[in-house]
């Protein structure tokens, strides 16, 4: 065994093997993989090997597409049979919502170049004669689905990596991990120590235990999962005889089950409601290529549906029932990337669909390690999307919810209840008393809208307009015509202090730093000129700053800032030690002026001022700006003052007709002001030139500047554009995000986000299209739930394009 290596990958399941392979592909060949038993000994060996490209997140779908396409290549290069069966797959819908979901999935696939087809029940029956047509109203057919041999794939990755110089040590257990002061690692194994620059935790079923070796509690939980294999079936043989090929795979939403051919019989797996976590606190090290006791009673409801929908299964003999554990994160997507706060420590775990996702996970992690950047938009898989609030118990609640909803639709306006409320701010009870409908982001509850008094604070889930629509319209009117009050604690808040802070931040940000007492917007870029984040920067001293950013990216962005930290500079995540309330609307100044002695007249407190002032008796930092685009203030206080602040403002606002507004109204208001948002319009796949960001000043040096200049010189290939969309008048639906944008009969771009702008009475959308088409007045179509709706590109915000309201 080597005594030192550049990288030690811990775990030889399909994911660890893929990471090892991709590292060697990118030229890192001094790499080893350590496996406690044999390759595949964790959850990999008993997997059903199914693979598909369909995923709710288009970026993950793209990586799944890459994974599926990789198998032939590694099979060819390694000479190892991967057992590839590309039979295609049907996703079957039994009701209208599911059909809508399939139409949207097909639409998303269009701009990723996926060739998916919506077919009728009769066509589905022709492709998959086992099904009973009457239970379905349609299906999505995807040619790029199939199944592989789990062991063959893992061995093929391993063989290719070995060919390139990687070494694999089986029957070698990593028992401890110790970091040296220089950030390198001593990897302790039962066969000796390896000194490594980097470690990768690909421990699968034991990823949690490997994390604990360095005091890390990863949000991962294993669930029991069952599938059964039938005896050979005459119907399967007849199909093969008639068509010359195998049956396609089938996913059946109603039965919460999937089916595929396995030799001469069928394999049927379920995601049952009565799901059971496995080893919820600790995975035993003694577990080795074992299976769990099957419990057919638990999957009986799914089997009942299966026997109804596919009657031939009811009479087929059962040859084998497999029950095995595999891991999930709280939202079902993998955990990938550098562990925040720990140098040279990487994870690739919680991969619940190793055969759809393992290749993409390996590729992006390897790029991240070798190039310092994953090279794709992997936000949905970033380990930093969870904070410390994702505890063991939270993970348990969320993973069970997620598992049991595997084949359920999560509507875009749906807030799932498990593990909530967990994080709340002091005004939570006040807002609940005002009938708040709550959502959660990064673990924190925030008000979505305020139901009318006496009515149940509940939102109907839908792809179209919900019962919130008219109420949110009223909230928007309150803001635009009088004054609205909302909570704004759901921003990430950071404080940067210490000698050299200004110089450090200036080297990270695209905009000039504001003067003391001022606030401005800026972007941060990677060296390739892609957007790392968008922040409001408030300066309270020469070397003293508050930064405000996207809350969901708090761990993601703080990892980035800390990764670039300069000597002498202190970077603190303020989290809920700073909470906020925001006043917005033409009477906002009147309300605030009535409770402070500081003059708020525009001459004294102009737009984009940020100062420490007292509101009543409450010490606060007050920024004169809001995301509504109206006259407004964001008021930041220590949490112990937030209730008093709320009461004070609410009281003071009564003569001015104050009302509460929530996140839904905010999204509507920002759309009519053409304000983009992080994770939708601004993501690491876009550049500031593409995103048309105004916070770009080329008068100072900053990370990514050379790339920006080069792009500006040649002109961006695509541009963020703003559209007025005409919804179907019979059944209006607004864009949700990720819809394809059509032009002259071809898909030319995609929607990033949108909303109904209540106050302007228009349905609006943001999206990226090729620069040559990004011309005001140009006509497009946006595909909304299977319908191509007209959209025209707008030159400027539909409301107050000169920005007079916020400067008033
Ligand atoms: C019944 C069932 C059916 C499934 N069907 C499918 C399917 O159809 N399609 C699909 O895509 N996925 C399927 N899966 C999921 C799939 O199995 C997983 O996504 C995949 O196996 C995850 O691989 P992994 O490498 O992350 O983890 P694992 O396979 O668990 O690998 C982790 C490895 O790390 C090793 N290890 C851990 N700690 C240490 C240590 N300290 N020292 C040394 N070695 C260590 C372990 O021994 C193990 O071999 C199924 C799973 C089950 C249970």
PDB file of C-alpha atoms in Angstrom, residues 130 132 135-136 225-230 252-259 266-274 294-322 407:
ATOM      1  CA  UNK A 130     -48.663  -5.748 -19.571  1.00  0.00           C
ATOM      2  CA  UNK A 132     -54.271  -1.994 -18.447  1.00  0.00           C
ATOM      3  CA  UNK A 135     -55.938   3.313 -15.536  1.00  0.00           C
ATOM      4  CA  UNK A 136     -53.868   5.825 -17.456  1.00  0.00           C
ATOM      5  CA  UNK A 225     -36.005  -0.462  -0.151  1.00  0.00           C
ATOM      6  CA  UNK A 226     -37.694  -3.508  -1.626  1.00  0.00           C
ATOM      7  CA  UNK A 227     -38.066  -4.957  -5.057  1.00  0.00           C
ATOM      8  CA  UNK A 228     -39.217  -8.362  -6.175  1.00  0.00           C
ATOM      9  CA  UNK A 229     -38.343 -10.464  -9.191  1.00  0.00           C
ATOM     10  CA  UNK A 230     -40.932 -12.741 -10.762  1.00  0.00           C
ATOM     11  CA  UNK A 252     -46.284   4.169 -12.315  1.00  0.00           C
ATOM     12  CA  UNK A 253     -47.111   7.216 -10.181  1.00  0.00           C
ATOM     13  CA  UNK A 254     -50.382   5.813  -8.795  1.00  0.00           C
ATOM     14  CA  UNK A 255     -48.867   2.574  -7.601  1.00  0.00           C
ATOM     15  CA  UNK A 256     -45.689   4.348  -6.422  1.00  0.00           C
ATOM     16  CA  UNK A 257     -43.797   1.612  -8.211  1.00  0.00           C
ATOM     17  CA  UNK A 258     -41.386   0.925 -11.038  1.00  0.00           C
ATOM     18  CA  UNK A 259     -41.113  -2.073 -13.313  1.00  0.00           C
ATOM     19  CA  UNK A 266     -40.192  -8.723 -14.300  1.00  0.00           C
ATOM     20  CA  UNK A 267     -38.619  -6.694 -11.543  1.00  0.00           C
ATOM     21  CA  UNK A 268     -41.026  -4.578  -9.496  1.00  0.00           C
ATOM     22  CA  UNK A 269     -39.854  -2.028  -6.937  1.00  0.00           C
ATOM     23  CA  UNK A 270     -41.880   0.237  -4.681  1.00  0.00           C
ATOM     24  CA  UNK A 271     -41.550   3.465  -2.755  1.00  0.00           C
ATOM     25  CA  UNK A 272     -44.081   2.592  -0.097  1.00  0.00           C
ATOM     26  CA  UNK A 273     -45.835   5.024   2.229  1.00  0.00           C
ATOM     27  CA  UNK A 274     -45.044   2.962   5.332  1.00  0.00           C
ATOM     28  CA  UNK A 294     -38.380  -8.465   3.309  1.00  0.00           C
ATOM     29  CA  UNK A 295     -41.775  -7.298   4.558  1.00  0.00           C
ATOM     30  CA  UNK A 296     -44.348  -7.845   1.846  1.00  0.00           C
ATOM     31  CA  UNK A 297     -47.160  -6.512   4.048  1.00  0.00           C
ATOM     32  CA  UNK A 298     -45.484  -3.132   3.962  1.00  0.00           C
ATOM     33  CA  UNK A 299     -45.581  -2.960   0.180  1.00  0.00           C
ATOM     34  CA  UNK A 300     -48.994  -4.658  -0.118  1.00  0.00           C
ATOM     35  CA  UNK A 301     -50.825  -1.419  -1.121  1.00  0.00           C
ATOM     36  CA  UNK A 302     -48.422  -0.955  -4.039  1.00  0.00           C
ATOM     37  CA  UNK A 303     -48.693  -4.606  -5.006  1.00  0.00           C
ATOM     38  CA  UNK A 304     -52.480  -4.324  -5.067  1.00  0.00           C
ATOM     39  CA  UNK A 305     -52.239  -1.464  -7.554  1.00  0.00           C
ATOM     40  CA  UNK A 306     -49.632  -3.379  -9.529  1.00  0.00           C
ATOM     41  CA  UNK A 307     -51.881  -6.426  -9.853  1.00  0.00           C
ATOM     42  CA  UNK A 308     -54.714  -4.184 -11.020  1.00  0.00           C
ATOM     43  CA  UNK A 309     -52.668  -2.136 -13.467  1.00  0.00           C
ATOM     44  CA  UNK A 310     -50.597  -5.122 -14.738  1.00  0.00           C
ATOM     45  CA  UNK A 311     -52.826  -8.202 -14.223  1.00  0.00           C
ATOM     46  CA  UNK A 312     -50.218 -10.673 -15.512  1.00  0.00           C
ATOM     47  CA  UNK A 313     -48.126  -9.913 -12.429  1.00  0.00           C
ATOM     48  CA  UNK A 314     -50.897 -11.176 -10.147  1.00  0.00           C
ATOM     49  CA  UNK A 315     -50.451 -14.694 -11.414  1.00  0.00           C
ATOM     50  CA  UNK A 316     -46.690 -14.673 -11.859  1.00  0.00           C
ATOM     51  CA  UNK A 317     -44.657 -16.574  -9.277  1.00  0.00           C
ATOM     52  CA  UNK A 318     -42.265 -14.570  -7.129  1.00  0.00           C
ATOM     53  CA  UNK A 319     -38.708 -15.813  -7.481  1.00  0.00           C
ATOM     54  CA  UNK A 320     -36.927 -13.420  -5.163  1.00  0.00           C
ATOM     55  CA  UNK A 321     -37.599 -10.470  -2.874  1.00  0.00           C
ATOM     56  CA  UNK A 322     -34.749  -8.072  -2.205  1.00  0.00           C
ATOM     57  CA  UNK A 407     -43.666   9.331  -6.994  1.00  0.00           C
TER      58      UNK A 407
END
